[in-house]
Amino acid sequence: MKEVIIGGVGKYTPSKKITNDDFSHIVDTNDEWISSRTGIKSRYMSSGEDTSYMAAMASKKAIEEAGISVLDIDLIVLATCTPDMFTPSTACIVQSIIGAKNAVAFDISAACSGFIYGLDIAKSLMNSNKYNNTLVIGAENLSKFMDWKDRSTCILFGDGAGAAVLCKSKEAGIGSSLCKSEGEKWDCITIEGSDVDSPFVEKKTLRDSKLKMNGNEVFKFATSIIVKSINEILEDNNLTLDDIDYIVPHQANIRIIEYAARKLKVPMSKFYMNIEEYGNTSAASIPIALSEMYEKDLLKKGNKIILVGFGAGLTYGATFINWTI
Ligand code: UT7
C-alpha cells in the first residue's frame, strides 16, 4: 500500500475559558478592539496541564477514532514551540503517557506551521516503508510564555492540542505538500532560551523567555504566503479552487483570512474558522480545526481540503488532503 491517509483525528483543550473581557482587567484593552482586530472572542488556557498531557489526550481520541491499538503506533511526530522541557522531547513523554511502546518519538520545531511540516515528514518516513501508523500531533501551552504586560500578544494565544493518526491505504489521501522557511526573518517571533550564566564566561546574557512578536511584519508575510501557497498546492495537485471543499488555515487573525479570500476570490465560507473560540493555538490550530470539523460531521468522504499554516521562523506550508473517513 503506497498511499497515506488520515485515519482518525482528536483534540483536547483545557476547561478554563478566558474571555476578552477577562483581559480588560489585566491590560489596557477591550472586547471591541480584540474582536474587530483579530476575530477572537475567547481562548482556553491551561491550569497546569502540560503540553504533553494535552497532546496525549488528543492522541488517545485520534487513535480511538482510527480504530487501531496504541501498540500499532510506530512513529510519533509532535510539533510544538512550547515543549514541556528542552529535553526529553515532548513526544517521548506522550509515548509514555499513552503507552505507545512500539513507537519512535521525536519533536519538530516549526511553530504554527508545525502540523503541516509534521504531516510531510511523517508521510515521507511512511513512504520509506519503515512505519505504518503515525501519530502527528500539534500541541501548545503558550500561556506559559506570555508577557502579561504586552497587550499586543497576550490577548492572541490559547492552549490546546490536536492529533491525527496517519495510516497506509490503497486510497489516495494526503497529496503533495509544500514546506518553506524564511530564516532571515527569525526575529519576527521569538521565545528566547535560557540565560548564559556559566562560571567560565565573563559576561552573563539574560534571555527573555516571553513571546515577542512583530505583529505587523508577520501580518504582511502571512497575507502574501497564504495566497501563494494555496495556488502552488492547487497547481501541484492538478486542481482548481472550485474542486476544493474546505481550506483549513492556521487561525492567527480573521483579517488575514479575509484578505486571502478576497485575493483568491473565494467566499469566506470555504475557509473553516474557529479562532473566535480558541484564539491562536499555534501548531495545534489546524489539527484542532480538523478534529472539530470531524466532530461536527462537516467532513465527508471524498472532500478535498487544503491545510495552510505560517508562523515563527518564519515558516510556512500547505498540504492537500483527500478526506477518506
Ligand atoms: O501565529 C503566528 C503568526 N502570527 C500572526 O499571524 C499575527 C499577525 N499579526 C496580527 O494579527 C496583528 O498585527 C495584531 C493582532 C498582532 C495587531 O493588530 P494590528 O491591527 O496590526 O494593530 P497594531 O499593532 O498596528 O496596533 C494598532 C494600535 C496600537 O496603538 P497606537 O500606537 O495606534 O496608539 C497598539 O498599541 O492598537 C494598539 N493595540 C491595542 N489596543 C487595544 C495593540 N494591541 C491592543 C489591544 N487592545 N490588545
CSV table of C-alpha atoms and ligand atoms in Angstrom, one decimal:
chain,number,residue,atom,x,y,z
A,1,MET,CA,0.0,0.0,0.0
A,2,LYS,CA,1.5,3.2,-1.2
A,3,GLU,CA,-0.8,6.0,-0.1
A,4,VAL,CA,-1.0,7.6,3.3
A,5,ILE,CA,-4.4,8.7,4.7
A,6,ILE,CA,-5.7,10.4,7.8
A,7,GLY,CA,-7.4,7.5,9.7
A,8,GLY,CA,-8.5,9.4,12.8
A,9,VAL,CA,-8.4,12.8,14.5
A,10,GLY,CA,-8.8,14.1,18.0
A,11,LYS,CA,-8.4,17.3,20.0
A,12,TYR,CA,-8.1,18.4,23.6
A,13,THR,CA,-8.5,21.9,25.1
A,14,PRO,CA,-8.2,22.8,28.8
A,15,SER,CA,-11.5,23.5,30.6
A,16,LYS,CA,-10.6,27.1,31.6
A,17,LYS,CA,-12.1,29.5,29.1
A,18,ILE,CA,-10.8,33.1,29.1
A,19,THR,CA,-12.9,35.8,27.5
A,20,ASN,CA,-11.8,39.2,26.1
A,21,ASP,CA,-13.5,40.9,29.0
A,22,ASP,CA,-11.2,38.9,31.4
A,23,PHE,CA,-8.2,40.6,29.7
A,24,SER,CA,-9.6,44.1,30.3
A,25,HIS,CA,-8.7,43.7,34.0
A,26,ILE,CA,-5.1,42.8,33.1
A,27,VAL,CA,-4.0,45.1,30.3
A,28,ASP,CA,-5.4,48.2,28.6
A,29,THR,CA,-7.7,46.5,26.1
A,30,ASN,CA,-11.4,45.7,25.5
A,31,ASP,CA,-13.6,43.2,23.7
A,32,GLU,CA,-14.3,45.6,20.9
A,33,TRP,CA,-10.6,46.0,19.9
A,34,ILE,CA,-9.8,42.3,20.2
A,35,SER,CA,-12.9,41.1,18.3
A,36,SER,CA,-12.7,43.6,15.5
A,37,ARG,CA,-8.8,43.4,15.0
A,38,THR,CA,-8.4,39.6,15.4
A,39,GLY,CA,-11.8,37.8,15.4
A,40,ILE,CA,-11.0,36.3,18.8
A,41,LYS,CA,-13.7,36.2,21.5
A,42,SER,CA,-12.2,33.6,23.9
A,43,ARG,CA,-9.4,31.1,24.3
A,44,TYR,CA,-8.7,28.1,26.5
A,45,MET,CA,-5.9,28.2,29.0
A,46,SER,CA,-4.0,25.5,30.8
A,47,SER,CA,-4.5,25.4,34.6
A,48,GLY,CA,-1.3,23.4,34.9
A,49,GLU,CA,-1.8,20.8,32.2
A,50,ASP,CA,1.5,20.3,30.3
A,51,THR,CA,1.9,20.3,26.5
A,52,SER,CA,2.5,16.5,26.8
A,53,TYR,CA,-0.8,15.9,28.8
A,54,MET,CA,-2.9,17.9,26.2
A,55,ALA,CA,-1.1,16.1,23.4
A,56,ALA,CA,-1.7,12.7,25.0
A,57,MET,CA,-5.4,13.4,25.4
A,58,ALA,CA,-5.8,14.5,21.8
A,59,SER,CA,-3.8,11.4,20.7
A,60,LYS,CA,-5.9,8.9,22.6
A,61,LYS,CA,-9.0,10.3,20.9
A,62,ALA,CA,-7.4,10.2,17.4
A,63,ILE,CA,-6.3,6.5,18.0
A,64,GLU,CA,-9.8,5.6,19.1
A,65,GLU,CA,-11.3,7.2,16.0
A,66,ALA,CA,-8.8,5.4,13.8
A,67,GLY,CA,-9.9,2.1,15.3
A,68,ILE,CA,-6.4,0.8,16.0
A,69,SER,CA,-4.5,-0.2,19.1
A,70,VAL,CA,-2.0,2.2,20.6
A,71,LEU,CA,0.6,-0.6,20.2
A,72,ASP,CA,0.1,-0.3,16.4
A,73,ILE,CA,1.6,3.3,16.5
A,74,ASP,CA,5.2,3.0,15.3
A,75,LEU,CA,6.0,6.7,14.9
A,76,ILE,CA,5.1,9.9,16.9
A,77,VAL,CA,5.9,13.3,15.4
A,78,LEU,CA,5.0,16.1,17.7
A,79,ALA,CA,5.0,19.7,16.6
A,80,THR,CA,5.3,22.4,19.3
A,81,CYS,CA,7.1,25.6,20.2
A,82,THR,CA,6.2,25.2,23.9
A,83,PRO,CA,7.6,21.9,24.9
A,84,ASP,CA,7.4,20.7,28.5
A,85,MET,CA,11.2,20.7,28.7
A,86,PHE,CA,14.3,21.3,26.5
A,87,THR,CA,14.9,17.6,26.8
A,88,PRO,CA,13.4,15.0,26.7
A,89,SER,CA,11.2,15.6,23.7
A,90,THR,CA,7.5,16.1,24.5
A,91,ALA,CA,6.8,13.3,22.0
A,92,CYS,CA,8.7,10.8,24.3
A,93,ILE,CA,6.6,12.0,27.3
A,94,VAL,CA,3.4,11.4,25.2
A,95,GLN,CA,4.7,8.0,24.2
A,96,SER,CA,4.9,7.1,27.9
A,97,ILE,CA,1.5,8.6,28.9
A,98,ILE,CA,-0.4,6.7,26.2
A,99,GLY,CA,1.7,3.6,26.3
A,100,ALA,CA,2.8,3.6,22.6
A,101,LYS,CA,5.6,1.1,23.4
A,102,ASN,CA,6.4,0.3,19.8
A,103,ALA,CA,6.9,3.9,18.6
A,104,VAL,CA,9.8,6.1,17.7
A,105,ALA,CA,9.1,9.5,19.1
A,106,PHE,CA,10.5,13.0,18.4
A,107,ASP,CA,9.6,16.7,18.3
A,108,ILE,CA,9.8,19.2,15.5
A,109,SER,CA,10.0,22.9,15.9
A,110,ALA,CA,8.3,24.9,13.2
A,111,ALA,CA,5.9,26.9,15.3
A,112,CYS,CA,2.5,27.5,13.7
A,113,SER,CA,3.5,25.6,10.6
A,114,GLY,CA,4.5,22.6,12.7
A,115,PHE,CA,1.5,20.4,11.9
A,116,ILE,CA,1.9,20.8,8.1
A,117,TYR,CA,5.7,20.0,8.5
A,118,GLY,CA,4.7,17.0,10.7
A,119,LEU,CA,2.4,15.6,8.0
A,120,ASP,CA,5.0,15.9,5.4
A,121,ILE,CA,7.8,14.4,7.5
A,122,ALA,CA,5.5,11.5,8.6
A,123,LYS,CA,4.3,10.8,5.1
A,124,SER,CA,7.9,10.7,3.7
A,125,LEU,CA,9.0,8.3,6.5
A,126,MET,CA,6.0,6.1,6.0
A,127,ASN,CA,6.7,6.0,2.2
A,128,SER,CA,10.2,4.8,3.1
A,129,ASN,CA,8.3,1.7,4.3
A,130,LYS,CA,9.7,1.9,7.9
A,131,TYR,CA,6.5,2.9,9.5
A,132,ASN,CA,2.8,2.0,9.1
A,133,ASN,CA,0.8,4.0,11.7
A,134,THR,CA,1.9,7.5,12.7
A,135,LEU,CA,0.6,10.0,15.3
A,136,VAL,CA,1.1,13.5,14.1
A,137,ILE,CA,0.4,16.0,16.9
A,138,GLY,CA,0.3,19.8,17.2
A,139,ALA,CA,0.3,20.8,20.9
A,140,GLU,CA,0.9,24.1,22.7
A,141,ASN,CA,1.0,25.5,26.2
A,142,LEU,CA,1.5,29.1,25.1
A,143,SER,CA,0.1,30.7,28.2
A,144,LYS,CA,3.4,29.7,30.0
A,145,PHE,CA,5.3,32.1,27.7
A,146,MET,CA,3.1,35.1,27.6
A,147,ASP,CA,4.2,38.6,28.6
A,148,TRP,CA,1.1,39.6,30.6
A,149,LYS,CA,2.0,43.2,30.3
A,150,ASP,CA,2.1,43.2,26.5
A,151,ARG,CA,-1.5,43.8,25.2
A,152,SER,CA,-0.5,43.2,21.6
A,153,THR,CA,0.4,39.5,22.2
A,154,CYS,CA,-1.2,38.2,25.4
A,155,ILE,CA,-4.7,38.5,24.1
A,156,LEU,CA,-4.0,36.4,21.0
A,157,PHE,CA,-3.0,33.0,22.1
A,158,GLY,CA,-4.6,29.9,23.6
A,159,ASP,CA,-3.6,26.4,24.7
A,160,GLY,CA,-4.6,23.0,23.4
A,161,ALA,CA,-3.7,20.1,21.2
A,162,GLY,CA,-4.9,18.3,18.1
A,163,ALA,CA,-3.7,15.0,16.7
A,164,ALA,CA,-4.1,12.8,13.6
A,165,VAL,CA,-3.4,9.2,13.0
A,166,LEU,CA,-1.8,8.5,9.6
A,167,CYS,CA,-2.3,5.0,8.1
A,168,LYS,CA,-1.2,3.3,5.0
A,169,SER,CA,-4.0,2.8,2.4
A,170,LYS,CA,-4.8,1.9,-1.2
A,171,GLU,CA,-6.9,5.1,-1.5
A,172,ALA,CA,-5.3,8.5,-2.2
A,173,GLY,CA,-5.3,10.6,1.0
A,174,ILE,CA,-2.5,13.1,1.8
A,175,GLY,CA,-1.4,14.7,-1.5
A,176,SER,CA,1.6,16.8,-2.2
A,177,SER,CA,2.7,19.4,0.4
A,178,LEU,CA,5.0,22.4,0.4
A,179,CYS,CA,7.1,23.4,3.4
A,180,LYS,CA,9.2,26.5,3.4
A,181,SER,CA,11.3,28.7,5.7
A,182,GLU,CA,12.5,32.3,5.6
A,183,GLY,CA,15.1,32.2,8.3
A,184,GLU,CA,16.3,35.7,7.7
A,185,LYS,CA,13.0,36.8,9.4
A,186,TRP,CA,13.7,34.7,12.5
A,187,ASP,CA,13.4,37.7,14.8
A,188,CYS,CA,9.8,38.4,13.9
A,189,ILE,CA,8.5,36.0,16.6
A,190,THR,CA,10.7,34.8,19.4
A,191,ILE,CA,10.7,32.9,22.7
A,192,GLU,CA,14.3,33.1,23.8
A,193,GLY,CA,16.1,30.3,25.5
A,194,SER,CA,17.9,30.1,28.8
A,195,ASP,CA,20.3,32.7,30.3
A,196,VAL,CA,24.1,32.4,29.6
A,197,ASP,CA,25.3,32.2,33.1
A,198,SER,CA,28.4,30.0,33.3
A,199,PRO,CA,31.4,30.4,35.7
A,200,PHE,CA,33.5,30.2,32.5
A,201,VAL,CA,32.1,33.2,30.6
A,202,GLU,CA,32.8,36.8,31.6
A,203,LYS,CA,29.5,38.3,30.7
A,204,LYS,CA,26.1,37.0,31.7
A,205,THR,CA,23.5,37.1,28.9
A,206,LEU,CA,20.0,37.3,30.3
A,207,ARG,CA,17.3,35.9,27.9
A,208,ASP,CA,13.7,36.7,27.9
A,209,SER,CA,11.5,33.6,27.7
A,210,LYS,CA,8.4,35.5,26.9
A,211,LEU,CA,6.9,35.5,23.5
A,212,LYS,CA,7.6,38.6,21.4
A,213,MET,CA,6.2,39.3,18.0
A,214,ASN,CA,6.4,42.0,15.3
A,215,GLY,CA,2.7,41.7,14.5
A,216,ASN,CA,2.7,44.0,11.5
A,217,GLU,CA,5.6,42.2,9.8
A,218,VAL,CA,4.0,38.8,10.4
A,219,PHE,CA,0.7,40.1,9.1
A,220,LYS,CA,2.2,41.2,5.8
A,221,PHE,CA,4.1,37.9,5.5
A,222,ALA,CA,1.0,35.8,6.2
A,223,THR,CA,-1.2,37.5,3.7
A,224,SER,CA,1.3,37.1,0.9
A,225,ILE,CA,2.3,33.4,1.6
A,226,ILE,CA,-1.3,32.1,2.1
A,227,VAL,CA,-2.4,33.1,-1.4
A,228,LYS,CA,0.9,31.9,-2.9
A,229,SER,CA,0.9,28.6,-1.1
A,230,ILE,CA,-2.8,27.8,-1.9
A,231,ASN,CA,-2.1,28.5,-5.6
A,232,GLU,CA,1.0,26.3,-5.6
A,233,ILE,CA,-0.8,23.4,-3.9
A,234,LEU,CA,-3.7,23.6,-6.4
A,235,GLU,CA,-1.2,23.5,-9.3
A,236,ASP,CA,0.8,20.6,-7.8
A,237,ASN,CA,-2.3,18.5,-7.4
A,238,ASN,CA,-3.9,19.5,-10.7
A,239,LEU,CA,-6.9,21.1,-9.0
A,240,THR,CA,-8.7,24.4,-9.1
A,241,LEU,CA,-10.3,26.3,-6.2
A,242,ASP,CA,-13.7,25.1,-7.4
A,243,ASP,CA,-12.6,21.5,-6.7
A,244,ILE,CA,-11.8,22.4,-3.0
A,245,ASP,CA,-14.5,21.9,-0.3
A,246,TYR,CA,-12.6,23.5,2.6
A,247,ILE,CA,-9.4,25.5,3.2
A,248,VAL,CA,-8.3,25.0,6.8
A,249,PRO,CA,-5.9,27.8,7.7
A,250,HIS,CA,-3.8,28.4,10.7
A,251,GLN,CA,-6.0,30.5,13.0
A,252,ALA,CA,-4.0,33.7,13.7
A,253,ASN,CA,-6.2,36.6,12.7
A,254,ILE,CA,-9.5,36.6,10.8
A,255,ARG,CA,-8.4,39.7,8.9
A,256,ILE,CA,-5.5,37.7,7.4
A,257,ILE,CA,-8.0,35.1,6.1
A,258,GLU,CA,-10.5,37.7,4.9
A,259,TYR,CA,-7.7,39.3,2.9
A,260,ALA,CA,-6.7,35.9,1.3
A,261,ALA,CA,-10.4,35.2,0.5
A,262,ARG,CA,-10.7,38.5,-1.3
A,263,LYS,CA,-7.4,37.9,-3.3
A,264,LEU,CA,-8.4,34.4,-4.2
A,265,LYS,CA,-12.0,35.4,-5.0
A,266,VAL,CA,-13.4,32.7,-2.8
A,267,PRO,CA,-16.2,33.1,-0.2
A,268,MET,CA,-15.1,33.1,3.4
A,269,SER,CA,-17.4,30.1,3.9
A,270,LYS,CA,-14.8,28.0,2.1
A,271,PHE,CA,-12.3,28.7,5.0
A,272,TYR,CA,-13.0,26.9,8.2
A,273,MET,CA,-12.6,29.3,11.0
A,274,ASN,CA,-12.8,28.7,14.8
A,275,ILE,CA,-10.5,31.5,16.0
A,276,GLU,CA,-13.4,33.1,17.7
A,277,GLU,CA,-13.5,30.3,20.4
A,278,TYR,CA,-9.9,29.1,20.5
A,279,GLY,CA,-7.6,32.1,19.7
A,280,ASN,CA,-4.3,31.3,18.1
A,281,THR,CA,-3.1,27.9,19.3
A,282,SER,CA,0.0,27.8,17.0
A,283,ALA,CA,0.9,24.2,16.0
A,284,ALA,CA,-2.4,23.0,17.5
A,285,SER,CA,-4.7,25.2,15.5
A,286,ILE,CA,-5.0,23.2,12.3
A,287,PRO,CA,-5.5,19.8,13.9
A,288,ILE,CA,-7.9,21.3,16.4
A,289,ALA,CA,-9.9,22.7,13.5
A,290,LEU,CA,-9.8,19.4,11.6
A,291,SER,CA,-10.9,17.5,14.6
A,292,GLU,CA,-13.7,19.9,15.3
A,293,MET,CA,-14.9,19.7,11.7
A,294,TYR,CA,-14.9,15.9,12.0
A,295,GLU,CA,-16.9,16.1,15.3
A,296,LYS,CA,-19.4,18.4,13.7
A,297,ASP,CA,-19.8,15.9,10.8
A,298,LEU,CA,-18.8,18.5,8.3
A,299,LEU,CA,-16.2,16.3,6.6
A,300,LYS,CA,-17.5,13.8,4.1
A,301,LYS,CA,-15.5,11.0,2.4
A,302,GLY,CA,-14.1,12.4,-0.9
A,303,ASN,CA,-13.9,16.0,0.4
A,304,LYS,CA,-11.0,17.9,-0.9
A,305,ILE,CA,-9.2,20.0,1.7
A,306,ILE,CA,-6.2,22.4,1.7
A,307,LEU,CA,-4.4,23.0,5.0
A,308,VAL,CA,-2.2,26.1,5.2
A,309,GLY,CA,0.0,27.4,8.0
A,310,PHE,CA,2.5,30.1,8.8
A,311,GLY,CA,4.4,31.3,11.8
A,312,ALA,CA,7.7,31.8,13.6
A,313,GLY,CA,10.8,31.0,11.7
A,314,LEU,CA,9.4,32.4,9.6
A,315,THR,CA,8.0,29.2,8.3
A,316,TYR,CA,5.0,28.3,6.1
A,317,GLY,CA,3.5,25.3,4.4
A,318,ALA,CA,0.4,23.8,2.8
A,319,THR,CA,-0.9,20.3,2.2
A,320,PHE,CA,-3.7,18.8,0.1
A,321,ILE,CA,-5.9,16.1,1.6
A,322,ASN,CA,-8.4,13.9,0.1
A,323,TRP,CA,-10.6,13.0,3.1
A,324,THR,CA,-11.2,9.3,3.3
A,325,ILE,CA,-13.1,8.6,6.6
B,1,UT7,O1,0.7,32.6,14.8
B,1,UT7,C1,1.8,33.3,14.5
B,1,UT7,C2,1.5,34.2,13.4
B,1,UT7,N1,1.1,35.5,14.0
B,1,UT7,C3,0.3,36.2,13.3
B,1,UT7,O2,-0.1,35.9,12.2
B,1,UT7,C4,0.0,37.6,13.8
B,1,UT7,C5,-0.2,38.6,12.7
B,1,UT7,N2,-0.4,40.0,13.2
B,1,UT7,C6,-1.6,40.3,13.7
B,1,UT7,O3,-2.5,39.6,13.8
B,1,UT7,C7,-1.8,41.8,14.0
B,1,UT7,O4,-0.7,42.5,13.6
B,1,UT7,C8,-2.0,42.0,15.6
B,1,UT7,C9,-3.4,41.5,16.0
B,1,UT7,C10,-0.9,41.4,16.4
B,1,UT7,C11,-2.1,43.5,15.8
B,1,UT7,O5,-3.1,44.1,15.1
B,1,UT7,P1,-2.9,45.5,14.2
B,1,UT7,O6,-4.2,45.8,13.7
B,1,UT7,O7,-1.7,45.2,13.3
B,1,UT7,O8,-2.5,46.5,15.4
B,1,UT7,P2,-1.2,47.4,15.5
B,1,UT7,O9,-0.1,46.5,16.1
B,1,UT7,O10,-0.9,48.1,14.3
B,1,UT7,O11,-1.6,48.4,16.7
B,1,UT7,C12,-2.6,49.4,16.4
B,1,UT7,C13,-2.9,50.1,17.8
B,1,UT7,C14,-1.7,50.5,18.5
B,1,UT7,O12,-1.9,51.7,19.2
B,1,UT7,P3,-1.4,53.1,18.6
B,1,UT7,O13,0.1,53.0,18.5
B,1,UT7,O14,-2.1,53.2,17.2
B,1,UT7,O15,-2.0,54.1,19.6
B,1,UT7,C15,-1.5,49.4,19.6
B,1,UT7,O16,-0.8,49.8,20.7
B,1,UT7,O17,-3.6,49.2,18.6
B,1,UT7,C16,-2.9,49.1,19.9
B,1,UT7,N3,-3.1,47.8,20.5
B,1,UT7,C17,-4.2,47.5,21.2
B,1,UT7,N4,-5.2,48.2,21.7
B,1,UT7,C18,-6.1,47.6,22.5
B,1,UT7,C19,-2.4,46.7,20.3
B,1,UT7,N5,-2.9,45.7,21.0
B,1,UT7,C20,-4.0,46.2,21.6
B,1,UT7,C21,-5.0,45.6,22.4
B,1,UT7,N6,-6.0,46.4,22.9
B,1,UT7,N7,-5.0,44.3,22.8
